Amino acid sequence: MSKIHFINEFDADRTFTYSERIALLRKRKVEQTEEKARCGGADEDDYGLIVQDEFDYKLKPSHPNGSIYGYRAWTDNYCSILRDHPIYVDALDAFSAKGFLFLERLRPKDKKWNPDYPYNELQAIFSKYQVISGIDNCHHFTPDLQIGLHIGWGGILKALESGKASHDESHSEFYDSEIEVVRSIIAFINRAGDEIEALACLEKNHQLSENLHQMARINHAISTEAPTTFRQAIAWSNWFSMLSRTYNRGSSGGQLEDLFNPFYERDVKAGLLSDDEAVFYLACMFLQDSRYWQLGGPDGDDNDKTCHLSYLALEAADKINIATNLTIRVHDKLDKSFFRKSVEYLFKNKQGWPRYSSDKALMEGFMRCGYSKDLARQRVAAGCHWMCIPGMEYTMNDTVKVNIAMVFQVAFDDMMDHEANPSSEILWDYFEKHLRIAVDATGDGIIHHLSYQTKTQPELILNLFQHGLIEKGVNITDGGANYYNMCVDAAGLAVAADSFAAVEQRIDIEHKITYAGLKAHLDANFEDKDGEYIRQMMLHSSRYGEGDSLGDKWAVRISRLWTADVRDQVARHADNPKHVNFIPGFFSWSNTILLGSILKATANGRKAGEPINHGANPNSGFRKDGAVTSLCNSIAAIQPGYGNTAPVQLEVDPQIANDPQGVDKMCAMILGIIESGNTLLNINIIDAKKILEANKDPFKYPDLVVRVTGFTAFFAMLSEKFRELVVDRVRSVNTDACE
Amino acid sequence: MNAYVTNIQRFSLNDGPGIRTTVFLQGCNLHCAWCHNPETLSARPVLMHYPSKCIGCGKCLEVCPNKAHKLAADGTHIIDRSLCTSCGACAASCYASALVMSSSPCSPSDVMKDVIQDKLYYDLSGGGVTVSGGEAALHPQFVIELARLCHEQGIKIACETSMSVPFARMEEMLRSMDLIMCDMKLADSPTHKRYTGTDNQMIFNNIGRTSKLGRPMIVRTPLIPGVTDSLDNLRSIASYISKMDNILYYELLNFNPLGSAKRIAMDAPDSFADAKSLSKDQLEAIREGLSDIDIAIRIS
């Protein structure tokens, strides 16, 4: 298991440049990652989580079922963890905020939701249509770190005490818990300062000992006070992230320039900070946690936010070069040299960062929900596929999924049971009916979650970084947020669209097979007589992603219906006092495997149990040439258009890097993808042969990072199935190299 | 007018400037021994066979009017190419794509349906359409009409040609292009004839005449190990074209071993099956060896 203290590793007089320290920290990170991978890995963000064996917290249940519910239980357990949680210290690092566990994951997996608030009727519908309801899921909205950077933990504590004094006892549970939590945090950071100070005295290397003394002083200062320097601001932000992750995995970055540039400029002006030092601190911040940062984008006057610090952030990410989640917000006035620089790094490192979002599509879409341009601009990239206004919204982003491939399957079976003369248009009628049932239940589930989530899991950390919430004295799901913009995503679009297209083409138009015949083959999973031949026929029908095809037509039609159904939830729940808004998108996250595993064979030639398509992407083999422009045009056409995303997941052959015009062509391609109406672009530039080798032996390239879905991850950390998902996408656009 | 189109490759990055759509046409009057698109050499569509994709359904045996398909005792699928007329019946019934016809007839309007979808990318990258082959100049009227349709939409068009067609037959086509990319493979005429089936006299003359059309040109040489990659050969070509004033650059294309898989699929011999792409060091040595000639060199 990994150590958690790294001191006395070097001679007393050895000195280090910042670049050398970054390189050594990176080496350590790769070693720790390999160790994590050998311990089982994980199909998700890296989180900067440390595998160790010094601390193992045992949950104190508040319910006979072994789980914890409500303010008191979460407060007691969290404060107990902070009391005993060891402090990770690396004398090379600028910061010490590394976490070991998430409290939310210590609960029994199937006992997350408070059983006093059942939803059995909805559950039956969710099961039928494979809806991931989001009920019981936490965080997935964005705190505003500016609050903490401005007033510190001490200021937050004062605000809570003041709030408690001005409210009656009905708010006591909220205030008492939050106050206890913040006091524990202050004590924890102080203890970290004490322990680091003690280690500083033991460290024999003079430079690293001084570094530890500085770290100790910083921790003591920011345990209560607001940070005053660039290093303190990042130290504060790192602690926030570690503390929030330890609670319920929720964390976030934000607009990096907004948060840190004032500190950077002040320190530089005062002669306290060099660019080399700033790059080092930023690299250590990226090392601490893989949370999401947005760079660039327009300010309130449409001018670009890019500044010198934006360049330093890219440089820092390049130097540490691990799983880093940086999003460049592309708009008309984006600094062209900054944009080009970001693309150069994409090529140079081939680690899936940065990615790119479209200011225009996101802003105009969100304004369609009735919000101002100013608010729409404040929605920053903060998660796998999602945006959020820091400190203003509750969103359930990326937690709610409807598997429309399953809706197709239910509709097809229902039609076959009731129609003597089926057709693709009759099938559409059934699909409409069943999709509506699934979406209505999903909307009802979200309302149920909002009604009772506090009784299950209050957001004790993220609550503190919401504008006006402390003054209101309620949990975020009880009215503590300013806006409720609920994210509702569809998964399996390509499977459903290709199935409709295959049915229309092969049965209605070409009469190659009958509906009854297809049904028999589907029920037999294409393993009956002529089954494989029919499967190949359906598989090689018109496809979504092909460009102006039957598959594309059905995908657009499904998207329009999906969008209308989700938007109708706004009217259905208009009486809810939280004024709940529902925003449609397309994203599967990594549920492609889960949602495919219980889906029968589908009419597009997919066999039972195979994964569904990734997010809004077409199925593999969508076009003979695998043209990414075609893929991107198709995804642009199905965007729901209300400010949430249907991301493009792109795998690009690194051969483009050999082209003297490669960077220029990639810049043009990204701008084209954005200009055509897409919302978010994730890019992997992957050497197909390298990833095939890594798939056989993940430890051959332990530092290989890929963008899995919205998140980047070390390839070696992924399970075999997840690795295969990434490899499959690479194959789909790089058939030559993979044959 | 129709032409047999073997492939419409969107997001093509290696066939001219910017992001392009490359249209590959069937038929070539050179027969380069290393051709990486050997399926385009014949004037007519060719049946390609990919045994690894075969699901053993036997439909090809049922539909073939000439009984060209047979199953050996061990289950191996054998095509008697002497009986095959390339009618395409087997490929049409082979959904697994184990049998594929190398091309299908398309009109310029058909091609435009694909081309137009990436106009935004051409505009942003300075790209456009490239007509390749096979030999584009064997289909001058098709290419001229495609150029007209492209220009109607504000899309630039280029052609890749071996320049092995009488100039009078291709002049109008060349004049309709925004960019002309032409191959000069070997400076020595007998060697050229040995490897391509024809000497290079017409090619060199045509390039000279084309350079006076006022169209930008890129001259390209595929670097075929042991054949075209000698410094003597490359210097001769570079020196010849350095005297022309509308050459954007001289492009050296590293060997592409892609043709091997296609030759296997055609049951055709491959004398370059073991050839490898040139290494970075070899490419740099070539660049250095050409550095005293007054022409821009690009290696792809």
CSV table of C-alpha atoms in Angstrom, one decimal, chain A residues 404-608:
chain,number,residue,atom,x,y,z
A,404,ILE,CA,-34.5,5.0,-24.9
A,405,ALA,CA,-33.1,1.8,-26.5
A,406,MET,CA,-35.1,0.0,-23.8
A,407,VAL,CA,-38.1,2.2,-24.6
A,408,PHE,CA,-37.8,1.1,-28.2
A,409,GLN,CA,-37.7,-2.5,-27.1
A,410,VAL,CA,-40.8,-2.2,-25.0
A,411,ALA,CA,-42.6,-0.3,-27.8
A,412,PHE,CA,-41.6,-3.0,-30.4
A,413,ASP,CA,-42.8,-5.9,-28.2
A,414,ASP,CA,-46.1,-4.0,-27.4
A,415,MET,CA,-46.7,-3.4,-31.1
A,416,MET,CA,-46.1,-7.0,-31.9
A,417,ASP,CA,-48.5,-8.1,-29.2
A,418,HIS,CA,-51.3,-5.8,-30.5
A,419,GLU,CA,-51.0,-5.0,-34.2
A,420,ALA,CA,-51.8,-7.3,-37.1
A,421,ASN,CA,-50.1,-5.1,-39.7
A,422,PRO,CA,-47.1,-3.4,-38.0
A,423,SER,CA,-45.0,-0.8,-39.6
A,424,SER,CA,-42.3,1.7,-38.7
A,425,GLU,CA,-44.9,4.4,-38.3
A,426,ILE,CA,-47.1,2.3,-36.1
A,427,LEU,CA,-44.0,1.5,-34.1
A,428,TRP,CA,-43.3,5.2,-33.7
A,429,ASP,CA,-46.8,5.6,-32.2
A,430,TYR,CA,-46.0,3.0,-29.6
A,431,PHE,CA,-42.6,4.5,-29.0
A,432,GLU,CA,-44.2,7.9,-28.4
A,433,LYS,CA,-46.6,6.4,-25.9
A,434,HIS,CA,-44.0,4.5,-23.9
A,435,LEU,CA,-41.4,7.3,-24.0
A,436,ARG,CA,-44.0,9.6,-22.5
A,437,ILE,CA,-44.7,7.2,-19.6
A,438,ALA,CA,-41.0,6.9,-19.0
A,439,VAL,CA,-40.3,10.6,-19.0
A,440,ASP,CA,-43.3,11.5,-16.8
A,441,ALA,CA,-42.2,9.0,-14.3
A,442,THR,CA,-38.7,10.4,-14.4
A,443,GLY,CA,-40.1,13.9,-13.8
A,444,ASP,CA,-42.1,12.6,-10.9
A,445,GLY,CA,-39.0,10.9,-9.6
A,446,ILE,CA,-37.0,14.1,-9.6
A,447,ILE,CA,-39.7,15.8,-7.6
A,448,HIS,CA,-39.7,12.9,-5.1
A,449,HIS,CA,-36.0,13.3,-4.8
A,450,LEU,CA,-36.3,17.0,-4.2
A,451,SER,CA,-39.0,16.4,-1.6
A,452,TYR,CA,-37.1,13.9,0.6
A,453,GLN,CA,-33.4,14.1,-0.2
A,454,THR,CA,-32.7,16.1,3.0
A,455,LYS,CA,-34.1,13.2,5.0
A,456,THR,CA,-31.6,10.9,3.2
A,457,GLN,CA,-28.5,12.9,2.6
A,458,PRO,CA,-28.2,16.7,3.3
A,459,GLU,CA,-25.5,18.5,1.3
A,460,LEU,CA,-23.6,19.6,4.4
A,461,ILE,CA,-20.5,20.8,2.5
A,462,LEU,CA,-21.8,22.2,-0.8
A,463,ASN,CA,-24.6,24.0,1.0
A,464,LEU,CA,-22.0,26.3,2.4
A,465,PHE,CA,-21.1,27.6,-1.1
A,466,GLN,CA,-24.5,28.6,-2.3
A,467,HIS,CA,-25.5,32.2,-2.5
A,468,GLY,CA,-28.2,33.0,0.1
A,469,LEU,CA,-28.5,29.4,1.4
A,470,ILE,CA,-26.9,30.0,4.8
A,471,GLU,CA,-29.3,33.0,5.3
A,472,LYS,CA,-32.3,30.8,4.4
A,473,GLY,CA,-31.2,28.1,6.8
A,474,VAL,CA,-32.3,25.1,4.6
A,475,ASN,CA,-30.7,22.3,2.7
A,476,ILE,CA,-30.3,22.9,-1.0
A,477,THR,CA,-33.0,20.5,-2.0
A,478,ASP,CA,-35.5,22.3,0.4
A,479,GLY,CA,-35.4,25.6,-1.4
A,480,GLY,CA,-31.8,26.5,-0.6
A,481,ALA,CA,-30.9,27.0,-4.3
A,482,ASN,CA,-31.8,30.0,-6.3
A,483,TYR,CA,-32.7,27.9,-9.4
A,484,TYR,CA,-33.7,24.2,-9.9
A,485,ASN,CA,-32.6,23.2,-13.4
A,486,MET,CA,-32.9,19.5,-13.5
A,487,CYS,CA,-30.8,17.6,-15.9
A,488,VAL,CA,-32.6,14.8,-17.7
A,489,ASP,CA,-30.5,12.8,-20.2
A,490,ALA,CA,-31.4,10.1,-22.7
A,491,ALA,CA,-29.1,7.2,-23.4
A,492,GLY,CA,-29.1,4.8,-26.3
A,493,LEU,CA,-30.1,7.3,-29.0
A,494,ALA,CA,-28.1,5.5,-31.7
A,495,VAL,CA,-29.4,2.1,-30.9
A,496,ALA,CA,-33.0,3.4,-31.1
A,497,ALA,CA,-32.4,5.4,-34.2
A,498,ASP,CA,-30.6,2.7,-36.0
A,499,SER,CA,-33.3,0.2,-35.0
A,500,PHE,CA,-36.0,2.4,-36.5
A,501,ALA,CA,-34.0,2.9,-39.6
A,502,ALA,CA,-33.2,-0.8,-40.0
A,503,VAL,CA,-36.9,-1.7,-39.6
A,504,GLU,CA,-38.0,0.9,-42.1
A,505,GLN,CA,-35.4,0.0,-44.6
A,506,ARG,CA,-35.3,-3.8,-44.5
A,507,ILE,CA,-39.0,-4.4,-43.7
A,508,ASP,CA,-41.1,-1.5,-44.9
A,509,ILE,CA,-39.1,-0.5,-48.0
A,510,GLU,CA,-37.1,-3.5,-49.2
A,511,HIS,CA,-39.4,-6.3,-47.8
A,512,LYS,CA,-36.4,-8.4,-47.0
A,513,ILE,CA,-38.0,-9.8,-43.8
A,514,THR,CA,-41.3,-9.5,-41.9
A,515,TYR,CA,-41.9,-8.0,-38.5
A,516,ALA,CA,-42.8,-11.4,-37.2
A,517,GLY,CA,-39.6,-12.9,-38.6
A,518,LEU,CA,-37.5,-10.2,-37.1
A,519,LYS,CA,-39.2,-10.6,-33.7
A,520,ALA,CA,-38.4,-14.3,-33.8
A,521,HIS,CA,-34.7,-13.6,-34.5
A,522,LEU,CA,-34.6,-10.9,-31.8
A,523,ASP,CA,-36.1,-13.3,-29.3
A,524,ALA,CA,-33.5,-15.9,-30.2
A,525,ASN,CA,-30.7,-13.3,-29.9
A,526,PHE,CA,-30.0,-13.9,-33.6
A,527,GLU,CA,-28.7,-17.4,-32.7
A,528,ASP,CA,-31.4,-19.3,-34.6
A,529,LYS,CA,-31.3,-20.4,-38.2
A,530,ASP,CA,-30.2,-17.6,-40.5
A,531,GLY,CA,-30.0,-15.4,-37.4
A,532,GLU,CA,-26.5,-14.2,-38.1
A,533,TYR,CA,-27.3,-13.4,-41.7
A,534,ILE,CA,-30.3,-11.3,-40.6
A,535,ARG,CA,-28.3,-9.7,-37.9
A,536,GLN,CA,-25.7,-8.6,-40.4
A,537,MET,CA,-28.4,-7.3,-42.7
A,538,MET,CA,-29.9,-5.2,-39.9
A,539,LEU,CA,-26.5,-4.1,-38.7
A,540,HIS,CA,-25.5,-2.9,-42.2
A,541,SER,CA,-28.7,-0.8,-42.7
A,542,SER,CA,-28.8,2.9,-42.9
A,543,ARG,CA,-27.1,4.4,-39.8
A,544,TYR,CA,-27.2,7.5,-37.6
A,545,GLY,CA,-24.0,9.3,-38.1
A,546,GLU,CA,-23.8,8.4,-41.8
A,547,GLY,CA,-24.9,11.8,-42.9
A,548,ASP,CA,-28.3,12.6,-44.4
A,549,SER,CA,-29.4,9.0,-43.9
A,550,LEU,CA,-32.5,7.2,-42.7
A,551,GLY,CA,-30.7,6.7,-39.4
A,552,ASP,CA,-30.0,10.4,-39.1
A,553,LYS,CA,-33.7,11.1,-39.9
A,554,TRP,CA,-34.9,8.9,-37.1
A,555,ALA,CA,-32.3,10.3,-34.6
A,556,VAL,CA,-33.6,13.8,-35.2
A,557,ARG,CA,-37.2,12.7,-34.9
A,558,ILE,CA,-36.4,10.9,-31.6
A,559,SER,CA,-34.5,13.9,-30.3
A,560,ARG,CA,-37.4,16.3,-31.0
A,561,LEU,CA,-39.8,14.0,-29.2
A,562,TRP,CA,-37.4,13.5,-26.3
A,563,THR,CA,-37.0,17.3,-26.0
A,564,ALA,CA,-40.7,18.0,-26.1
A,565,ASP,CA,-41.5,15.3,-23.5
A,566,VAL,CA,-38.8,16.6,-21.1
A,567,ARG,CA,-39.8,20.2,-21.5
A,568,ASP,CA,-43.4,19.2,-20.8
A,569,GLN,CA,-42.4,18.3,-17.3
A,570,VAL,CA,-42.0,22.0,-16.6
A,571,ALA,CA,-45.8,22.5,-17.0
A,572,ARG,CA,-46.6,19.2,-15.3
A,573,HIS,CA,-44.8,20.4,-12.2
A,574,ALA,CA,-45.6,24.1,-12.5
A,575,ASP,CA,-47.3,24.1,-9.0
A,576,ASN,CA,-44.1,23.0,-7.3
A,577,PRO,CA,-42.9,25.9,-5.1
A,578,LYS,CA,-39.3,25.4,-6.2
A,579,HIS,CA,-40.2,26.4,-9.8
A,580,VAL,CA,-38.5,23.4,-11.2
A,581,ASN,CA,-37.1,23.5,-14.7
A,582,PHE,CA,-36.3,20.3,-16.7
A,583,ILE,CA,-33.5,20.4,-19.3
A,584,PRO,CA,-33.1,17.6,-21.8
A,585,GLY,CA,-29.7,16.3,-23.0
A,586,PHE,CA,-28.1,13.1,-24.4
A,587,PHE,CA,-25.4,11.4,-22.3
A,588,SER,CA,-24.9,7.9,-21.0
A,589,TRP,CA,-21.8,8.6,-18.9
A,590,SER,CA,-20.3,5.2,-18.4
A,591,ASN,CA,-23.7,3.5,-18.1
A,592,THR,CA,-23.3,2.2,-21.6
A,593,ILE,CA,-22.3,-1.2,-20.2
A,594,LEU,CA,-24.9,-1.3,-17.5
A,595,LEU,CA,-27.8,-0.2,-19.7
A,596,GLY,CA,-26.7,-2.6,-22.4
A,597,SER,CA,-26.3,-5.6,-20.1
A,598,ILE,CA,-30.0,-6.1,-19.5
A,599,LEU,CA,-31.2,-5.1,-22.9
A,600,LYS,CA,-32.3,-7.8,-25.3
A,601,ALA,CA,-31.1,-8.0,-28.9
A,602,THR,CA,-32.2,-4.9,-30.8
A,603,ALA,CA,-33.4,-4.4,-34.4
A,604,ASN,CA,-30.1,-2.6,-35.4
A,605,GLY,CA,-28.3,-6.0,-35.1
A,606,ARG,CA,-27.0,-5.4,-31.6
A,607,LYS,CA,-26.9,-8.7,-29.7
A,608,ALA,CA,-28.4,-9.0,-26.2
